[in-house]
PDB file of C-alpha atoms and ligand atoms in Angstrom:
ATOM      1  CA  UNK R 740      91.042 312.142 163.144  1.00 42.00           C
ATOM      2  CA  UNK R 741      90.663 316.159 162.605  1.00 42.00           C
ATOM      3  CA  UNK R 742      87.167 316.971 163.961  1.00 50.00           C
ATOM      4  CA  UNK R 743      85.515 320.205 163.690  1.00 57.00           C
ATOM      5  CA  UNK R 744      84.647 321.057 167.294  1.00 66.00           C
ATOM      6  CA  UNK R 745      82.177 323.868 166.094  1.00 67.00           C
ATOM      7  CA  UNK R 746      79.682 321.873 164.440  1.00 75.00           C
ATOM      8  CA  UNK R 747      80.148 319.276 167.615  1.00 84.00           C
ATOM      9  CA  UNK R 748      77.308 317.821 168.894  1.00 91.00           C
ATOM     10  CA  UNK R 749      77.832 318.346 172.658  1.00 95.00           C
ATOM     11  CA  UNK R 750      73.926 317.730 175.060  1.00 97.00           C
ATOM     12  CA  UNK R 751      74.077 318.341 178.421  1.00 98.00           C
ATOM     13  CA  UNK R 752      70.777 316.533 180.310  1.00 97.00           C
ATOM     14  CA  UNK R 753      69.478 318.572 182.847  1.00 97.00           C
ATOM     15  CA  UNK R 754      67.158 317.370 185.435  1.00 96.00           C
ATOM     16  CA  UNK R 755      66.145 315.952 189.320  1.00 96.00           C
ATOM     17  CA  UNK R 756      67.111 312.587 190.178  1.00 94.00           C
ATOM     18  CA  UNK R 757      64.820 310.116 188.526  1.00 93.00           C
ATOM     19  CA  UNK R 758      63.787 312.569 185.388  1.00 96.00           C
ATOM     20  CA  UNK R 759      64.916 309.692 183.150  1.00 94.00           C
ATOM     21  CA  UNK R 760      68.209 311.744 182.299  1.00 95.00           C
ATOM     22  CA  UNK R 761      70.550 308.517 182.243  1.00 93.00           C
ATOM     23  CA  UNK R 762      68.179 306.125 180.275  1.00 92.00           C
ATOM     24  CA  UNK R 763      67.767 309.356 178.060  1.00 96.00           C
ATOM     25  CA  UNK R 764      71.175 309.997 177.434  1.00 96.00           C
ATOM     26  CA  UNK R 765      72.074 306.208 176.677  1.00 94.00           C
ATOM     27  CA  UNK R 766      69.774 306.658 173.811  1.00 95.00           C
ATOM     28  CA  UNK R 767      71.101 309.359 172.785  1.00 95.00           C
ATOM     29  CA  UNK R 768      74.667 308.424 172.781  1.00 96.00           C
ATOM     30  CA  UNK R 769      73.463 305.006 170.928  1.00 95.00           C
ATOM     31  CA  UNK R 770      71.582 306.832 168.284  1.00 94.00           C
ATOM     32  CA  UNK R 771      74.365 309.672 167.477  1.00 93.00           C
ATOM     33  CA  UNK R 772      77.370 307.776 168.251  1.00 95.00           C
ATOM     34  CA  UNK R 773      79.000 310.282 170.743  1.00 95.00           C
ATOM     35  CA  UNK R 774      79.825 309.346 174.476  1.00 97.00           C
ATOM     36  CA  UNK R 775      77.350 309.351 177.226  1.00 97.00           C
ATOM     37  CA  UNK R 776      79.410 310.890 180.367  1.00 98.00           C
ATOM     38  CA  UNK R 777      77.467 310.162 183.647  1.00 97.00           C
ATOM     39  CA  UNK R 778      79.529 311.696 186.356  1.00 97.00           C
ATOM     40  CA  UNK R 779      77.291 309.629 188.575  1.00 95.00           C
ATOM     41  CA  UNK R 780      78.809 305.992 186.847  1.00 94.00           C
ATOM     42  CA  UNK R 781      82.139 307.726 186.741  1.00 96.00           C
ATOM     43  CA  UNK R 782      81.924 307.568 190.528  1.00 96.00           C
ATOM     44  CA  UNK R 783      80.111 304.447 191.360  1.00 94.00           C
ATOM     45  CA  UNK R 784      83.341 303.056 189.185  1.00 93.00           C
ATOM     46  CA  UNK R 785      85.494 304.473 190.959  1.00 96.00           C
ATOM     47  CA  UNK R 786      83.854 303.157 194.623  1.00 95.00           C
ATOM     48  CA  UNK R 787      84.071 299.879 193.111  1.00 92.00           C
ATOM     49  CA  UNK R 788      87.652 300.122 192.175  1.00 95.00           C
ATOM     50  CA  UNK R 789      88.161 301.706 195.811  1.00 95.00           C
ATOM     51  CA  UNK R 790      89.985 304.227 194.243  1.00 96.00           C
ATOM     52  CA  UNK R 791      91.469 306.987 196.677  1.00 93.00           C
ATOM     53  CA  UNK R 792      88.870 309.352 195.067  1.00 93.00           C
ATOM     54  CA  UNK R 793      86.140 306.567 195.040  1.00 95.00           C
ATOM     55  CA  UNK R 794      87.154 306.491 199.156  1.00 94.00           C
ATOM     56  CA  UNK R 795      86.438 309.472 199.388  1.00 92.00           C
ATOM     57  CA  UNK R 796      83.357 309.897 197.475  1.00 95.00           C
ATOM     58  CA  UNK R 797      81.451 307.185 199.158  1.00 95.00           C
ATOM     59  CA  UNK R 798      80.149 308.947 202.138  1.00 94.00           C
ATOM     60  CA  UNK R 799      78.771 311.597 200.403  1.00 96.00           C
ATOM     61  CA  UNK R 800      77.249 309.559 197.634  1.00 95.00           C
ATOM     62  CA  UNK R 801      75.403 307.129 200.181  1.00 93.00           C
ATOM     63  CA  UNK R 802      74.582 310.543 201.843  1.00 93.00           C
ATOM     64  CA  UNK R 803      72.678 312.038 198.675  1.00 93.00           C
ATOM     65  CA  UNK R 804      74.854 314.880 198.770  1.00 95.00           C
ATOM     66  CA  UNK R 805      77.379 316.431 196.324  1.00 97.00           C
ATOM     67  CA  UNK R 806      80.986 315.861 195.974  1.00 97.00           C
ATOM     68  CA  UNK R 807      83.190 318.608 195.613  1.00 97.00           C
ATOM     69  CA  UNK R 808      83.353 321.048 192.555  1.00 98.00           C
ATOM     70  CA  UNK R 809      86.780 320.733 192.355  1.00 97.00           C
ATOM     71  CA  UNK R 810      86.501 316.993 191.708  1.00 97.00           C
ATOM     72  CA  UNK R 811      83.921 316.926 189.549  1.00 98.00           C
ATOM     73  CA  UNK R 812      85.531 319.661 187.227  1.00 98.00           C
ATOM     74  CA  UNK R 813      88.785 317.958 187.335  1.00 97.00           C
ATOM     75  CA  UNK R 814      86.952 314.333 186.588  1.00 97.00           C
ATOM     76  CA  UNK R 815      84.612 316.140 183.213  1.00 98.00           C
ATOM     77  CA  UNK R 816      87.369 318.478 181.605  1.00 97.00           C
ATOM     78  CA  UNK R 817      89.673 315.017 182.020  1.00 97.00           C
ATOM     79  CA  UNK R 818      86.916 313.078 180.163  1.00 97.00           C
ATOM     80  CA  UNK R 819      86.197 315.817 177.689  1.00 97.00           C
ATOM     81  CA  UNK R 820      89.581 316.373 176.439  1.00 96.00           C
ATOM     82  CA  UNK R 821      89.747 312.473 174.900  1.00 96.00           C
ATOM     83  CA  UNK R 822      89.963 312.216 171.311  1.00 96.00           C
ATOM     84  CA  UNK R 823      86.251 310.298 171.571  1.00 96.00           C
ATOM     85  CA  UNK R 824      84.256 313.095 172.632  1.00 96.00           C
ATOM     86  CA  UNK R 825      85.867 315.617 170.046  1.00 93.00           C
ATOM     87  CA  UNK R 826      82.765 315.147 167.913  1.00 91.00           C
ATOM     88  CA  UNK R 827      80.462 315.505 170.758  1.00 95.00           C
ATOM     89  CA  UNK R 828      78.772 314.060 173.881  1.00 97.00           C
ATOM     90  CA  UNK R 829      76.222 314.011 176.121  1.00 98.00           C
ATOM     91  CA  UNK R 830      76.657 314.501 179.633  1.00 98.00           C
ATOM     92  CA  UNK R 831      74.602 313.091 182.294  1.00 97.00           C
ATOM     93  CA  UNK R 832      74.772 314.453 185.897  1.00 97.00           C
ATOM     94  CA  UNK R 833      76.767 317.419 185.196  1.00 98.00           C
ATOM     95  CA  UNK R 834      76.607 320.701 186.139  1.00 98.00           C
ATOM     96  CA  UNK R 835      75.304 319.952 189.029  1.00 97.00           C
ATOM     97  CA  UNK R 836      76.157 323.814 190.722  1.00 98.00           C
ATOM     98  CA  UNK R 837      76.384 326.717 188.747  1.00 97.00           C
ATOM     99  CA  UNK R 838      80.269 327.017 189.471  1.00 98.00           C
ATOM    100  CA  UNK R 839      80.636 323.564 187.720  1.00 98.00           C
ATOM    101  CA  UNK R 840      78.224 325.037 184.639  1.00 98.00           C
ATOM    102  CA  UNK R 841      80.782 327.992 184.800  1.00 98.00           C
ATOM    103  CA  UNK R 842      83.700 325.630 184.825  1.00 98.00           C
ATOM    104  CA  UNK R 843      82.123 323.632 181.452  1.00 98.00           C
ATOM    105  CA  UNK R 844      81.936 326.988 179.493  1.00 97.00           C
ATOM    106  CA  UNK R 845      85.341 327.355 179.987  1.00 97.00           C
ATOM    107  CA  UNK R 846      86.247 324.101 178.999  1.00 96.00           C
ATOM    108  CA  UNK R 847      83.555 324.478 175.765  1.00 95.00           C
ATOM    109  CA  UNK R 848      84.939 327.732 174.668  1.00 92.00           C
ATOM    110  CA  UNK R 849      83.201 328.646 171.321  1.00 88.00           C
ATOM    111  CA  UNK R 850      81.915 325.613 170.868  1.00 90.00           C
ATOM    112  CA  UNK R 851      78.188 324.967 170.777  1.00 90.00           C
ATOM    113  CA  UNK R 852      76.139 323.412 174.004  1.00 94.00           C
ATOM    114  CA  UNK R 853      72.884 322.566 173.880  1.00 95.00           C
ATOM    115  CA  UNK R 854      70.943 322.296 176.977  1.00 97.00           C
ATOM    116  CA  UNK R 855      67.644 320.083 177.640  1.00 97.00           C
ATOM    117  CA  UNK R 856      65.798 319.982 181.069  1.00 97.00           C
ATOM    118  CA  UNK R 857      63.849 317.372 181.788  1.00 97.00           C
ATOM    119  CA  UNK R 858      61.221 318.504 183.902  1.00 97.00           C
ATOM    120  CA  UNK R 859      58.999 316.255 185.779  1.00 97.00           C
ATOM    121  CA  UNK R 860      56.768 316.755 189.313  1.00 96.00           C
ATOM    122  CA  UNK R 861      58.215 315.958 192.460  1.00 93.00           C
ATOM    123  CA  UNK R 862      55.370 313.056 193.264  1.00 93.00           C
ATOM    124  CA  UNK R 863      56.123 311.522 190.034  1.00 94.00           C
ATOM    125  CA  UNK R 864      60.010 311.286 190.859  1.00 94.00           C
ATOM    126  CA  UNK R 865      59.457 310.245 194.101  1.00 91.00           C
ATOM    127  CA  UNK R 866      57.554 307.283 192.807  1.00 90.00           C
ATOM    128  CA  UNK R 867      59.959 306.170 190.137  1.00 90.00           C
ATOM    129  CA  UNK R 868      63.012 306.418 192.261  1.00 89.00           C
ATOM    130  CA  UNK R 869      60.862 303.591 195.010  1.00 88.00           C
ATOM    131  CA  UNK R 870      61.184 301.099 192.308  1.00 87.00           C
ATOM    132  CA  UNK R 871      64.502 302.143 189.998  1.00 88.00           C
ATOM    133  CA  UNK R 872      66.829 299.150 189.635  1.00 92.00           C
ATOM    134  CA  UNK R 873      70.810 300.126 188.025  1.00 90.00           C
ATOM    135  CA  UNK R 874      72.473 296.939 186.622  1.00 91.00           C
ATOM    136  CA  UNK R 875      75.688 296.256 188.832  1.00 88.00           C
ATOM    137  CA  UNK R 876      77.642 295.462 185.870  1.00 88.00           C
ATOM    138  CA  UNK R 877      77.365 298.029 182.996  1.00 87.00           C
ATOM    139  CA  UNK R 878      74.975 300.845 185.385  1.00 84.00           C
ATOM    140  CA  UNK R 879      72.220 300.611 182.956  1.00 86.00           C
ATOM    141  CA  UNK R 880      69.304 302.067 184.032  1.00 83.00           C
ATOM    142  CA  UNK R 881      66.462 300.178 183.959  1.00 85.00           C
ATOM    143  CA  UNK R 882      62.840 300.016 183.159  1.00 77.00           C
ATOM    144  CA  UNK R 883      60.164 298.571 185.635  1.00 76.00           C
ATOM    145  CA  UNK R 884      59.261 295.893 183.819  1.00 81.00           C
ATOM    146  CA  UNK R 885      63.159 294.328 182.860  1.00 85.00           C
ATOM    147  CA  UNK R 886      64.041 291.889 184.854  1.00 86.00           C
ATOM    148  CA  UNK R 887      67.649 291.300 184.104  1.00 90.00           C
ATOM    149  CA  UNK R 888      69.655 293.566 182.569  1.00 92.00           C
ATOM    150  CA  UNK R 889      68.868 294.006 178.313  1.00 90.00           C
ATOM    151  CA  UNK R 890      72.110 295.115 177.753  1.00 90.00           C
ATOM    152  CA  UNK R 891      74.637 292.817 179.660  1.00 93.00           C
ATOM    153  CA  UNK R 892      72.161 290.639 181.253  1.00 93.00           C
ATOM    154  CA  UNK R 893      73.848 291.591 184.826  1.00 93.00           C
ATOM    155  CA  UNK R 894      71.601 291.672 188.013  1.00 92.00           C
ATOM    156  CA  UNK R 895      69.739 294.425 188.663  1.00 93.00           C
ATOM    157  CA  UNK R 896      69.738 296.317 191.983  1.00 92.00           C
ATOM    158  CA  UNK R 897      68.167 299.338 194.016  1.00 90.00           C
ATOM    159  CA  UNK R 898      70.618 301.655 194.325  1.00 88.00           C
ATOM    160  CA  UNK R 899      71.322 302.823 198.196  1.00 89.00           C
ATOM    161  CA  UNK R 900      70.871 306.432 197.370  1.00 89.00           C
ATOM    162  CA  UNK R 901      67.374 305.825 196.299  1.00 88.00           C
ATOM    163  CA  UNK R 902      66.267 304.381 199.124  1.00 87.00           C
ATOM    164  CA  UNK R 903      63.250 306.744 200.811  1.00 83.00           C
ATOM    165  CA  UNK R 904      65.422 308.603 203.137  1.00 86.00           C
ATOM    166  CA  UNK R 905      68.010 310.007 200.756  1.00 92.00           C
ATOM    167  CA  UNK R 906      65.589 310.495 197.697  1.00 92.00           C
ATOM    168  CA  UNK R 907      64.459 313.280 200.062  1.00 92.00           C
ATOM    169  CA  UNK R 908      67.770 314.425 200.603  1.00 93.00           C
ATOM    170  CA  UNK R 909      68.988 314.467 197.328  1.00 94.00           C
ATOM    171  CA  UNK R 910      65.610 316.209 195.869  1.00 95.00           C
ATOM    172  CA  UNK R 911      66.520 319.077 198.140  1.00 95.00           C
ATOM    173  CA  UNK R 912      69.670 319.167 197.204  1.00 96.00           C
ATOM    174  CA  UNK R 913      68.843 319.333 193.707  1.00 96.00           C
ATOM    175  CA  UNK R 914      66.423 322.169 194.580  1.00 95.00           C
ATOM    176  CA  UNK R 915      68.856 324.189 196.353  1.00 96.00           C
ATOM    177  CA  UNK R 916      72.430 323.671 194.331  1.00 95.00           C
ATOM    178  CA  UNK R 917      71.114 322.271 190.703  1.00 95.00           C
ATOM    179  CA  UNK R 918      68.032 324.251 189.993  1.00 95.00           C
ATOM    180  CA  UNK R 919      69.646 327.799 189.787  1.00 96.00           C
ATOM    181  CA  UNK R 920      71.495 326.109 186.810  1.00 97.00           C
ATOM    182  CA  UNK R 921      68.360 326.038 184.932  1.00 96.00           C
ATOM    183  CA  UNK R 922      68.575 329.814 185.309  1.00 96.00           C
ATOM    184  CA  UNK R 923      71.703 330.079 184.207  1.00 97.00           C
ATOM    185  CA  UNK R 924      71.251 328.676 180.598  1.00 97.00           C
ATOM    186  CA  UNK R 925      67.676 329.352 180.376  1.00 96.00           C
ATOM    187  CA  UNK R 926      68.309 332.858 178.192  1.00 96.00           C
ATOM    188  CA  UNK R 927      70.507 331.103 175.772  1.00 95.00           C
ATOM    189  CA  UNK R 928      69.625 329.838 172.292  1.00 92.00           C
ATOM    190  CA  UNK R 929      70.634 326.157 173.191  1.00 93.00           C
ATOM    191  CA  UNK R 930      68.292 325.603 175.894  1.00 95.00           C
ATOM    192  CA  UNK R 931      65.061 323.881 176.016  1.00 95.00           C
ATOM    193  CA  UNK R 932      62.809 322.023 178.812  1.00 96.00           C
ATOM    194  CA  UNK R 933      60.755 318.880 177.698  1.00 95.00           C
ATOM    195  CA  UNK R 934      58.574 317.448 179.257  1.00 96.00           C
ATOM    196  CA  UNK R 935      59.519 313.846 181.166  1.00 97.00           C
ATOM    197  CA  UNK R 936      56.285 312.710 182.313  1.00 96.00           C
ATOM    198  CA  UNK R 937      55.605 311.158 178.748  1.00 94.00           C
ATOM    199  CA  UNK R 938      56.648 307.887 177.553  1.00 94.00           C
ATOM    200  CA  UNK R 939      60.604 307.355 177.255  1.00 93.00           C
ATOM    201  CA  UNK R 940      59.725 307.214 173.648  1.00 95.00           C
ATOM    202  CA  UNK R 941      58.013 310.522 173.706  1.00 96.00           C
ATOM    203  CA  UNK R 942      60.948 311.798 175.855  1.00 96.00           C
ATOM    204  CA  UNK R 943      63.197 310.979 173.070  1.00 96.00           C
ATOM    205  CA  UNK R 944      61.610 312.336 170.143  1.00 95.00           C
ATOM    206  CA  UNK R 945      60.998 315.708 171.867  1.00 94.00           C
ATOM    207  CA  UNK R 946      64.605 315.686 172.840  1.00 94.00           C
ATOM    208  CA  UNK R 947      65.706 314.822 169.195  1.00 93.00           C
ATOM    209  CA  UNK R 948      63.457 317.908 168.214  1.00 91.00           C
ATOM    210  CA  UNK R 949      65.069 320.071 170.553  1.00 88.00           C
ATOM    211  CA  UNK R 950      67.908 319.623 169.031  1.00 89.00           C
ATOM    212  CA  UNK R 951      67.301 319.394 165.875  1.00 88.00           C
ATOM    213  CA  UNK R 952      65.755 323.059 166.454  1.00 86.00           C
ATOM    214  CA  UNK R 953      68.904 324.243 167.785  1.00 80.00           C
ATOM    215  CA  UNK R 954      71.495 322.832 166.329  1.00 76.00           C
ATOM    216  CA  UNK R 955      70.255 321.904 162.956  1.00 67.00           C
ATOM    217  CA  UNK R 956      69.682 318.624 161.005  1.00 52.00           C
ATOM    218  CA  UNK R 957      71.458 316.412 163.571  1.00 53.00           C
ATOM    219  CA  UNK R 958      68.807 314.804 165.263  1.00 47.00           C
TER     220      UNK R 958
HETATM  221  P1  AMP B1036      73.727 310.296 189.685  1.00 85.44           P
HETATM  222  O1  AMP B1036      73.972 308.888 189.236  1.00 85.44           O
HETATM  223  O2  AMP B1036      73.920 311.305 188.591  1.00 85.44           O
HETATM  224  O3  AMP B1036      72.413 310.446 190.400  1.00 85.44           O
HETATM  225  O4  AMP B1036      74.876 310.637 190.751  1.00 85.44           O
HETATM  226  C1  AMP B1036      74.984 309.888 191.964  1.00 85.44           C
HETATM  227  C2  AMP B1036      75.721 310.712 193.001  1.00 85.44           C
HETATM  228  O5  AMP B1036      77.049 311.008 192.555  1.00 85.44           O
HETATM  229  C3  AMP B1036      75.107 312.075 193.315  1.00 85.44           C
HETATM  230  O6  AMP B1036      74.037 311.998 194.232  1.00 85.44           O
HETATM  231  C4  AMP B1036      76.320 312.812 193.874  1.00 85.44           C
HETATM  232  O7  AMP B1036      76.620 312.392 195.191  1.00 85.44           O
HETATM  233  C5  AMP B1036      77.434 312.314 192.978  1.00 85.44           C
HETATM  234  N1  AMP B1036      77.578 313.165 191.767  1.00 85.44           N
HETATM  235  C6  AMP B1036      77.368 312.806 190.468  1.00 85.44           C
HETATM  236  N2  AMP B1036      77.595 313.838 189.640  1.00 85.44           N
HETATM  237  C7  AMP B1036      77.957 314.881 190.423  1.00 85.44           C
HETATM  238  C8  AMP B1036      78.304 316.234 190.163  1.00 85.44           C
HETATM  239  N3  AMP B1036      78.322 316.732 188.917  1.00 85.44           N
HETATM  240  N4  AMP B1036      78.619 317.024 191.231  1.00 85.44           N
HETATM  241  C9  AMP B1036      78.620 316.552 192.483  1.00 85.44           C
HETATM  242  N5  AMP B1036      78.299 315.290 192.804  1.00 85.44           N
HETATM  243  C10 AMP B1036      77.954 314.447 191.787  1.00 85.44           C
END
C-alpha cells in the first residue's frame, strides 16, 4: 500500500507517569486506526520474553529510572519504519529526553508531528498511580472500577514500578529528563497541553480537538 507520509497522522502523548497517556492513546489508536507504540509495553514484553535486552532493562525499570537513549531510539525508529505505522501512530512513552525527541525528528523528517501534553498536578498523579492496575496479558490500562480486564479479560495487577517508593522516583525523573521536552516542542505549531484532570472522556475530546486544530479534519 503507497501511503502519503505527509498527510500522516503521527501523536506523540506527552506527560508524567499516571497522566492517563496509555489509556489515552489506546483510544486513540482504536478510534483512528493507527498503532499505539508504548515503549513502556515494548519493554515489559520484552522482560517477559527474557530477552537479552529485556535482561537488561529490568533493573532499571523496577528502579523507575530510564533505559538508555540508545535503546530506546534503536527500539522506536525499528517500530516506526513497519509498513503499519506509514499512515500514522501514536506513541506512548516516548521521548522521554530531549536527545530521544531529537532522534524522532530525524526519523520524522518532513513529516508532520503533533504533540499533546497531558498535564495534571503532582497530588493527583500520586493518587492514581496508589491504585493503577495493568492487565498481565494485553498491558491494558485500567480504570478503578474494572475488575478484570474489558479487553482480554486477563487479571489485573499493580505494577512494581508504581509502588510508593518508585512513583517518587520516577516523578523526579520525569521532572528532571522528560519535562525539558515540553520545552522543546512547545514553540511549534503541533503542540498543545490539555488538561488531564477531567474525565477520560473529556481527555479525549480535547485531545481529538487538538488535533483536529492542527492537523485538520482528522479527528
Ligand atoms: P511506562 O510504561 O511508559 O511508564 O514505562 C515504564 C518504564 O519503561 C519507564 O519507567 C522506563 O524505565 C522504561 N521506559 C519506557 N519508555 C522509555 C523511554 N522512552 N526512555 C527510557 N526508558 C523508557
Amino acid at each position: 500500500m503507497s501511503v502519503d507520509r505527509a498527510s500522516a497522522l503521527n501523536l506523540v502523548m506527552l506527560g508524567p507517569p499516571g497522566a492517563g497517556k496509555g489509556t489515552q492513546a489506546e483510544r486513540f489508536a482504536q478510534k483512528h486506526r493507527v498503532p499505539k507504540i508504548s515503549t513502556g509495553d515494548i519493554l515489559r514484553e520484552a522482560v517477559t520474553a527474557q530477552t537479552g535486552m529485556g535482561l537488561a532493562a529490568r533493573q532499571v525499570m523496577d528502579a523507575g529510572r530510564l533505559v538508555g537513549d540508545d535503546i530506546m531510539i534503536g527500539i522506536v525508529s525499528e517500530r516506526l519504519a513497519r509498513e503499519d505505522a506509514k499512515a500514522g501512530f501514536v506513541l506512548d512513552g516516548f521521548p522521554r529526553t530531549v536527545r530521544q525527541a531529537e532522534a524522532l525528528d530525524g526519523m520524522l523528517g518532513a513529516q508532520p508531528l503533533v504533540v499533546v501534553d497531558i498535564v495534571v498536578p503532582e497530588e493527583t498523579l500520586v493518587r492514581r498511580l496508589a491504585s493503577r492496575r495493568m492487565c498481565t496479558a494485553c498491558g491494558h490500562s485500567a480504570l478503578p472500577e474494572e475488575k478484570g480486564c474489558p479487553k482480554c479479560g486477563g487479571e489485573l495487577v499493580v505494577r512494581i514500578d508504581d509502588s510508593a517508593g518508585i512513583v517518587t522516583e520516577r516523578l523526579r525523573i520525569y521532572m528532571e529528563q522528560t519535562a525539558p521536552i515540553v520545552q522543546f516542542y512547545r514553540s511549534r505549531r503541533g503542540f498543545r497541553a490539555i488538561d488531564g484532570t477531567a474525565t477520560p472522556e473529556q481527555v479525549q475530546t480535547a485531545i481529538c480537538d487538538a488535533v483536529t486544530a492542527v492537523a485538520g479534519g482528522v479527528a
